[in-house]
Coordinates of C-alpha atoms and ligand atoms in Angstrom, one line a residue:
M1 CA -15.7 18.2 -23.3
P2 CA -13.2 17.2 -20.6
P3 CA -9.6 17.6 -22.0
A4 CA -7.8 14.3 -23.2
L5 CA -5.6 13.0 -20.4
D6 CA -1.8 12.8 -20.9
G7 CA -0.9 9.3 -22.1
A8 CA -4.4 8.5 -23.4
L9 CA -4.1 5.6 -26.0
A10 CA -5.3 6.5 -29.4
P11 CA -7.8 4.2 -31.3
G12 CA -5.9 1.3 -32.8
A13 CA -3.8 0.6 -29.6
V14 CA -3.7 -2.8 -28.2
I15 CA -5.0 -3.5 -24.7
G16 CA -3.6 -6.7 -23.3
I17 CA -6.0 -8.5 -20.9
L18 CA -4.7 -11.3 -18.6
G19 CA -7.6 -13.7 -18.2
S20 CA -10.1 -14.9 -20.9
G21 CA -13.4 -15.4 -19.2
Q22 CA -16.8 -13.4 -19.6
L23 CA -15.4 -10.3 -17.9
G24 CA -12.6 -10.1 -20.5
R25 CA -15.1 -10.7 -23.2
M26 CA -17.4 -7.9 -22.3
S27 CA -14.3 -5.7 -21.7
A28 CA -13.0 -6.6 -25.3
L29 CA -16.4 -5.7 -26.8
A30 CA -16.3 -2.4 -25.1
A31 CA -12.7 -1.8 -26.2
A32 CA -13.7 -2.5 -29.8
R33 CA -16.3 0.2 -29.7
L34 CA -13.6 2.8 -28.8
G35 CA -11.5 1.5 -31.6
Y36 CA -9.0 -0.5 -29.5
R37 CA -7.8 -4.1 -30.2
C38 CA -7.6 -6.5 -27.3
H39 CA -4.9 -9.2 -26.9
I40 CA -6.2 -11.8 -24.6
Y41 CA -3.9 -14.0 -22.5
G42 CA -5.1 -17.1 -20.7
P43 CA -4.4 -20.9 -20.5
E44 CA -7.6 -22.1 -22.1
P45 CA -8.3 -22.3 -25.9
D46 CA -11.6 -21.0 -27.2
A47 CA -12.2 -19.0 -24.1
P48 CA -15.1 -16.5 -23.9
A49 CA -12.8 -13.4 -24.4
A50 CA -10.7 -15.0 -27.0
Q51 CA -13.8 -15.6 -29.2
V52 CA -14.3 -11.9 -29.7
S53 CA -10.7 -10.9 -30.0
N54 CA -8.5 -11.7 -33.0
L55 CA -5.2 -11.3 -31.0
T56 CA -4.9 -14.3 -28.3
T57 CA -2.1 -16.1 -26.5
V58 CA -3.0 -19.5 -25.1
A59 CA -0.4 -20.2 -22.6
A60 CA 0.2 -20.9 -19.0
Y61 CA 0.5 -17.8 -16.6
D62 CA 4.1 -18.9 -15.8
D63 CA 5.2 -19.1 -19.3
E64 CA 7.9 -16.4 -19.3
A65 CA 8.6 -16.5 -23.1
A66 CA 5.0 -16.2 -23.9
L67 CA 4.5 -13.4 -21.5
A68 CA 7.5 -11.4 -23.0
R69 CA 6.0 -11.7 -26.4
F70 CA 2.6 -10.8 -25.1
A71 CA 4.1 -7.6 -23.4
A72 CA 6.0 -6.6 -26.5
A73 CA 2.8 -6.9 -28.7
V74 CA 0.5 -4.7 -26.4
D75 CA 0.3 -0.9 -25.3
V76 CA -0.9 -1.5 -21.8
V77 CA -1.7 -4.6 -19.8
T78 CA -4.6 -5.2 -17.4
F79 CA -6.3 -8.2 -15.9
E80 CA -9.9 -9.4 -15.6
F81 CA -9.6 -11.6 -12.5
E82 CA -7.5 -11.5 -9.5
N83 CA -6.2 -15.0 -9.2
I84 CA -3.4 -14.4 -11.6
P85 CA -0.1 -15.4 -10.0
F86 CA 1.4 -12.3 -8.6
A87 CA 4.7 -13.2 -10.0
T88 CA 3.3 -13.0 -13.5
V89 CA 1.8 -9.5 -13.1
E90 CA 5.1 -8.3 -11.3
A91 CA 7.1 -9.5 -14.2
L92 CA 4.8 -8.0 -16.8
S93 CA 5.0 -4.6 -15.0
N94 CA 8.6 -4.4 -16.0
L95 CA 7.9 -5.0 -19.5
A96 CA 4.7 -3.0 -20.3
P97 CA 2.5 -0.3 -18.4
L98 CA 0.3 -2.2 -16.1
R99 CA -3.1 -0.8 -14.9
P100 CA -4.1 -1.1 -12.1
K101 CA -0.4 -1.6 -10.8
A102 CA 0.8 -4.8 -9.4
E103 CA 0.5 -3.8 -5.8
V104 CA -3.3 -3.3 -6.1
L105 CA -3.5 -7.0 -7.0
R106 CA -1.2 -7.9 -4.2
V107 CA -3.6 -6.5 -1.7
C108 CA -6.8 -7.7 -3.3
Q109 CA -5.5 -11.3 -3.8
D110 CA -5.2 -11.9 -0.1
R111 CA -8.1 -11.6 2.5
I112 CA -5.8 -10.6 5.3
L113 CA -4.0 -7.8 3.4
E114 CA -7.3 -6.6 2.1
K115 CA -8.8 -6.3 5.6
G116 CA -5.6 -4.9 7.0
F117 CA -5.7 -2.3 4.2
C118 CA -9.3 -1.4 5.2
S119 CA -8.4 -1.1 8.8
R120 CA -5.6 1.3 8.0
L121 CA -8.1 3.5 6.2
D122 CA -10.6 3.2 9.3
I123 CA -13.0 1.3 7.1
P124 CA -14.9 -1.3 9.1
T125 CA -14.9 -5.0 8.3
A126 CA -16.1 -8.1 10.3
S127 CA -13.6 -9.0 13.0
Y128 CA -11.0 -11.4 11.7
A129 CA -7.8 -13.2 12.6
G130 CA -5.2 -14.9 10.3
V131 CA -4.7 -18.6 11.3
G132 CA -1.8 -20.8 10.4
S133 CA -2.5 -23.9 12.6
I134 CA -5.2 -25.7 14.2
D135 CA -4.1 -24.1 17.5
D136 CA -4.4 -20.7 16.1
L137 CA -7.9 -21.7 14.8
T138 CA -9.0 -22.9 18.3
H139 CA -7.9 -19.6 19.8
A140 CA -9.5 -17.5 17.0
V141 CA -12.8 -19.2 17.3
A142 CA -12.7 -18.7 21.2
D143 CA -11.9 -15.1 20.6
I144 CA -14.3 -14.2 17.7
G145 CA -17.0 -16.5 18.8
A146 CA -19.1 -18.9 16.8
P147 CA -20.8 -18.7 14.4
C148 CA -17.9 -17.7 12.2
V149 CA -16.4 -18.4 8.8
L150 CA -13.0 -20.2 8.0
K151 CA -11.8 -19.1 4.6
T152 CA -8.6 -19.5 2.7
T153 CA -6.8 -16.2 2.4
R154 CA -6.2 -16.6 -1.3
L155 CA -7.7 -18.2 -4.4
G156 CA -11.3 -18.3 -2.9
Y157 CA -14.2 -17.1 -5.0
D158 CA -17.8 -17.9 -5.2
G159 CA -17.8 -19.6 -1.8
K160 CA -14.9 -21.9 -2.8
G161 CA -12.5 -22.5 0.0
Q162 CA -15.0 -21.5 2.9
A163 CA -16.4 -23.3 5.9
L164 CA -19.0 -22.1 8.4
I165 CA -18.0 -22.8 12.0
E166 CA -20.8 -23.2 14.5
A167 CA -20.7 -23.9 18.2
G168 CA -19.6 -27.4 18.7
S169 CA -18.2 -27.7 15.0
D170 CA -15.5 -30.1 14.5
L171 CA -12.6 -27.6 14.1
E172 CA -10.0 -30.3 13.0
A173 CA -12.3 -31.4 10.2
A174 CA -12.9 -27.8 9.0
W175 CA -9.2 -27.2 9.2
S176 CA -8.0 -30.3 7.3
A177 CA -10.9 -29.7 4.7
L178 CA -9.4 -26.3 3.8
A179 CA -5.9 -26.3 4.9
G180 CA -4.6 -28.6 2.2
R181 CA -6.1 -26.7 -0.7
G182 CA -3.7 -25.4 -3.4
P183 CA -0.1 -25.9 -4.1
G184 CA 1.7 -26.2 -0.6
G185 CA -1.6 -25.4 1.3
L186 CA -2.8 -21.9 1.7
G187 CA -3.0 -19.4 4.7
M188 CA -6.4 -19.2 6.4
I189 CA -8.6 -16.5 7.9
V190 CA -11.5 -16.6 10.5
E191 CA -14.1 -14.0 10.3
A192 CA -17.0 -13.2 12.5
F193 CA -20.3 -14.4 10.8
V194 CA -22.1 -11.3 9.8
D195 CA -25.8 -11.6 10.3
F196 CA -26.6 -9.1 7.6
E197 CA -29.6 -7.5 6.5
L198 CA -28.4 -7.4 2.9
E199 CA -25.3 -7.5 0.7
I200 CA -24.5 -4.6 -1.5
S201 CA -21.7 -3.6 -3.8
V202 CA -20.3 -0.3 -5.2
I203 CA -18.2 -0.1 -8.4
V204 CA -16.0 2.8 -8.7
A205 CA -13.6 3.9 -11.5
R206 CA -10.5 5.9 -11.0
A207 CA -8.8 7.5 -14.0
I208 CA -4.9 8.3 -14.4
D209 CA -5.5 11.8 -13.1
G210 CA -7.2 10.6 -10.0
T211 CA -10.8 11.5 -11.1
M212 CA -13.4 9.0 -9.8
R213 CA -16.9 8.1 -10.8
S214 CA -19.0 5.5 -9.1
Y215 CA -22.2 3.5 -9.8
V216 CA -25.2 3.6 -7.6
P217 CA -24.9 0.9 -4.7
V218 CA -26.6 -2.3 -5.8
E219 CA -28.1 -5.2 -3.9
N220 CA -26.8 -8.7 -4.4
E221 CA -28.7 -12.0 -3.6
H222 CA -26.5 -15.0 -3.5
R223 CA -27.4 -18.7 -3.9
N224 CA -24.9 -21.3 -2.8
H225 CA -22.4 -18.4 -2.4
I226 CA -22.7 -17.5 -6.0
L227 CA -24.3 -14.2 -7.1
D228 CA -27.8 -15.0 -8.3
R229 CA -29.4 -11.6 -8.7
T230 CA -28.5 -8.0 -8.5
L231 CA -31.1 -5.4 -7.8
V232 CA -30.6 -1.8 -8.9
P233 CA -30.6 0.4 -6.8
A234 CA -30.1 -1.4 -3.5
R235 CA -32.9 -1.0 -1.0
I236 CA -31.0 1.1 1.5
A237 CA -31.4 4.5 3.1
N238 CA -29.5 7.4 1.5
D239 CA -27.2 7.7 4.4
V240 CA -26.1 4.1 4.0
A241 CA -25.7 4.5 0.3
N242 CA -23.6 7.6 0.9
R243 CA -21.4 5.7 3.4
A244 CA -21.0 2.8 0.9
D245 CA -19.9 5.1 -1.9
S246 CA -17.3 6.9 0.2
I247 CA -16.0 3.6 1.4
A248 CA -15.4 2.5 -2.2
R249 CA -13.9 5.9 -3.2
G250 CA -11.7 5.9 -0.1
L251 CA -10.3 2.5 -1.0
A252 CA -9.8 3.3 -4.8
E253 CA -7.9 6.5 -3.7
G254 CA -6.0 4.5 -0.9
L255 CA -4.9 1.8 -3.4
D256 CA -3.8 4.6 -5.9
L257 CA -6.0 2.5 -8.4
V258 CA -6.2 3.1 -12.1
G259 CA -9.0 1.1 -13.3
L260 CA -12.1 -0.4 -11.7
L261 CA -12.7 -1.5 -8.1
A262 CA -15.8 -3.5 -6.9
V263 CA -16.3 -3.3 -3.3
E264 CA -18.6 -6.0 -1.9
M265 CA -20.1 -5.0 1.6
F266 CA -22.5 -6.3 4.1
V267 CA -25.3 -3.9 5.5
T268 CA -26.1 -5.1 9.1
K269 CA -29.4 -5.0 10.6
N270 CA -28.5 -1.7 12.6
G271 CA -27.3 0.0 9.4
K272 CA -23.4 -0.7 9.7
V273 CA -21.6 -1.1 6.5
L274 CA -18.8 -3.5 6.6
V275 CA -16.4 -4.4 3.7
N276 CA -16.3 -8.1 2.7
E277 CA -14.1 -8.2 -0.4
L278 CA -12.5 -6.1 -3.1
A279 CA -12.1 -6.9 -6.8
P280 CA -9.8 -4.5 -8.9
R281 CA -11.6 -5.3 -12.3
P282 CA -15.2 -5.4 -13.7
H283 CA -17.6 -7.2 -11.5
N284 CA -20.7 -9.5 -11.9
S285 CA -22.8 -7.0 -9.8
G286 CA -22.0 -4.5 -12.5
H287 CA -23.4 -6.2 -15.6
W288 CA -26.6 -4.3 -15.5
T289 CA -24.7 -1.2 -16.4
L290 CA -24.3 -2.6 -20.0
D291 CA -28.0 -2.0 -20.6
A292 CA -28.9 0.6 -18.1
C293 CA -26.1 3.3 -17.8
V294 CA -24.8 5.9 -20.2
T295 CA -21.3 4.2 -19.7
S296 CA -21.1 0.5 -18.8
Q297 CA -18.6 -0.7 -16.1
F298 CA -16.7 -2.5 -19.1
E299 CA -16.4 0.7 -21.1
Q300 CA -15.3 2.6 -17.9
F301 CA -12.7 0.1 -17.1
I302 CA -11.3 0.4 -20.7
R303 CA -11.4 4.2 -20.5
A304 CA -9.5 4.0 -17.2
V305 CA -6.9 1.6 -18.5
A306 CA -6.5 3.4 -21.8
G307 CA -5.9 6.7 -19.9
L308 CA -9.2 8.3 -21.2
P309 CA -11.5 10.5 -19.3
L310 CA -14.3 8.6 -17.5
G311 CA -17.8 8.5 -18.9
A312 CA -21.0 9.4 -17.0
T313 CA -22.3 6.7 -14.6
A314 CA -26.0 7.8 -14.6
R315 CA -28.5 5.2 -15.1
H316 CA -31.5 5.4 -17.6
G317 CA -33.6 3.1 -15.3
D318 CA -33.6 0.8 -12.4
A319 CA -32.7 -2.9 -13.2
E320 CA -32.7 -6.4 -12.2
M321 CA -29.7 -8.6 -13.4
K322 CA -30.3 -12.4 -13.2
N323 CA -27.1 -14.7 -13.6
L324 CA -27.8 -17.7 -15.8
L325 CA -26.0 -20.5 -13.9
G326 CA -25.4 -24.0 -15.2
D327 CA -28.3 -25.3 -17.1
E328 CA -30.4 -22.1 -16.5
I329 CA -28.8 -21.0 -19.9
E330 CA -31.1 -23.6 -21.5
S331 CA -34.0 -20.9 -21.2
W332 CA -32.2 -18.6 -23.5
L333 CA -34.9 -18.8 -26.2
E334 CA -37.7 -18.3 -23.6
I335 CA -35.9 -15.2 -22.3
L336 CA -35.6 -13.8 -25.8
S337 CA -39.3 -14.2 -26.3
D338 CA -39.7 -11.2 -23.8
P339 CA -38.8 -8.3 -26.1
D340 CA -37.6 -6.2 -23.1
A341 CA -35.3 -8.8 -21.7
K342 CA -31.6 -8.2 -22.5
L343 CA -29.8 -11.5 -22.8
H344 CA -26.0 -11.9 -22.6
V345 CA -24.5 -15.3 -23.4
Y346 CA -20.8 -15.9 -22.8
G347 CA -20.0 -18.6 -25.4
K348 CA -19.0 -21.4 -22.8
A349 CA -19.4 -24.9 -24.2
E350 CA -20.1 -26.7 -21.2
A351 CA -22.9 -25.8 -18.6
R352 CA -21.4 -27.2 -15.4
P353 CA -23.5 -26.7 -12.3
G354 CA -23.1 -23.0 -10.9
R355 CA -21.1 -22.1 -13.9
K356 CA -21.7 -18.5 -15.1
M357 CA -23.0 -19.1 -18.6
G358 CA -24.8 -15.7 -19.2
H359 CA -27.1 -13.2 -17.7
V360 CA -30.3 -11.3 -18.3
T361 CA -31.0 -7.8 -17.4
R362 CA -34.5 -6.4 -17.2
L363 CA -35.1 -2.5 -16.9
K364 CA -37.7 -0.8 -14.9
P365 CA -38.6 2.9 -14.6
K366 CA -36.2 4.8 -12.6
S367 CA -37.2 5.3 -9.0
Ligands
AMP1 P1 -16.9 -14.2 -0.3 O1 -16.1 -15.3 -1.1 O2 -16.0 -13.7 0.8 O3 -17.4 -13.1 -1.1 O4 -18.2 -15.0 0.3 C1 -19.2 -15.4 -0.6 C2 -20.5 -15.2 0.1 O5 -20.5 -16.0 1.4 C3 -20.9 -13.8 0.5 O6 -21.3 -13.1 -0.5 C4 -21.8 -14.0 1.9 O7 -23.0 -14.2 1.2 C5 -21.2 -15.2 2.4 N1 -20.3 -14.8 3.4 C6 -18.9 -14.6 3.3 N2 -18.2 -14.1 4.5 C7 -19.3 -14.1 5.4 C8 -19.4 -13.6 6.7 N3 -18.2 -13.4 7.4 N4 -20.6 -13.6 7.4 C9 -21.7 -13.9 6.7 N5 -21.6 -14.4 5.5 C10 -20.5 -14.4 4.7

């Protein structure tokens, strides 16, 4: 038995989670199994995480009075998505222990800070340039070359806030389509287009004593920029898998993370591994761990945040996870007619196109 870590929360403690989506829901379920209560804070009523937690605050992220009451009612605060306003987590960090710390969120909220952080650790990414004007954009495209991708530095996810720029593309149109997004407009980044062989991710957990445990690299297939399927393990050579794993561990350590970090990477046709994005929280590409691993990513997240020793990440089998997007959720009963399919439904009322409504995992013999 590993010794209990200093500062471990005992069963009965309350974990405050900012964000009330499916990641919060599955984390709250894992927390409940360890005897914790979760207090969910988010702006929407009847949200996926709130449905499974009896302590909830429905309030805006800038509601200072509600945040203060929330902080006073919990033993630790974490977050389940990274687009929480930075000022909110910074304010909370003065009122309650915050894991991971605010600085981790600051880096992971901004594509330029994220890539700069990778560069400082000598971790490769696609070439990039921050751009603040149409002039900058013209120079960056000339420098980096087409095709390239223009992205908002912040608040982008699932391909929102991105435009592909090809030779001869109308740069003014691309700029004005994205530059006005968000309050007061957002900074932008141009990235070289990576002609990747496949996309992979590694999820690593880091405990308060610095111990790390990671899951096997997985392969992610996107449709319309949204994760569609995760294949476990990724079909990559061992040396590529080892490199991806040490990149993820290096980033978690460099960030002094306590919690979970998902690192999305491109594997190029000549075997290079380039970091695309970081997410300091449970990740869609780790949902398979619920059904296939000794410790799921959600339990591992809760263990790290609660100051517990980490659990084993070994898998019982290989797996394939399929997201159920929009009206794909309508096949829930058909999925259940396969006794081996593990269905997860998130409790969202409205199946808008592309919305993550649930997922299904199918296990396979271990390779
Ligand atoms: P992101 O929001 O950065 O994770 O991008 C969503 C998806 O768009 C990625 O998973 C890739 O499939 C694609 N994508 C993003 N950036 C690039 C790039 N620089 N080169 C090629 N494809 C990209």
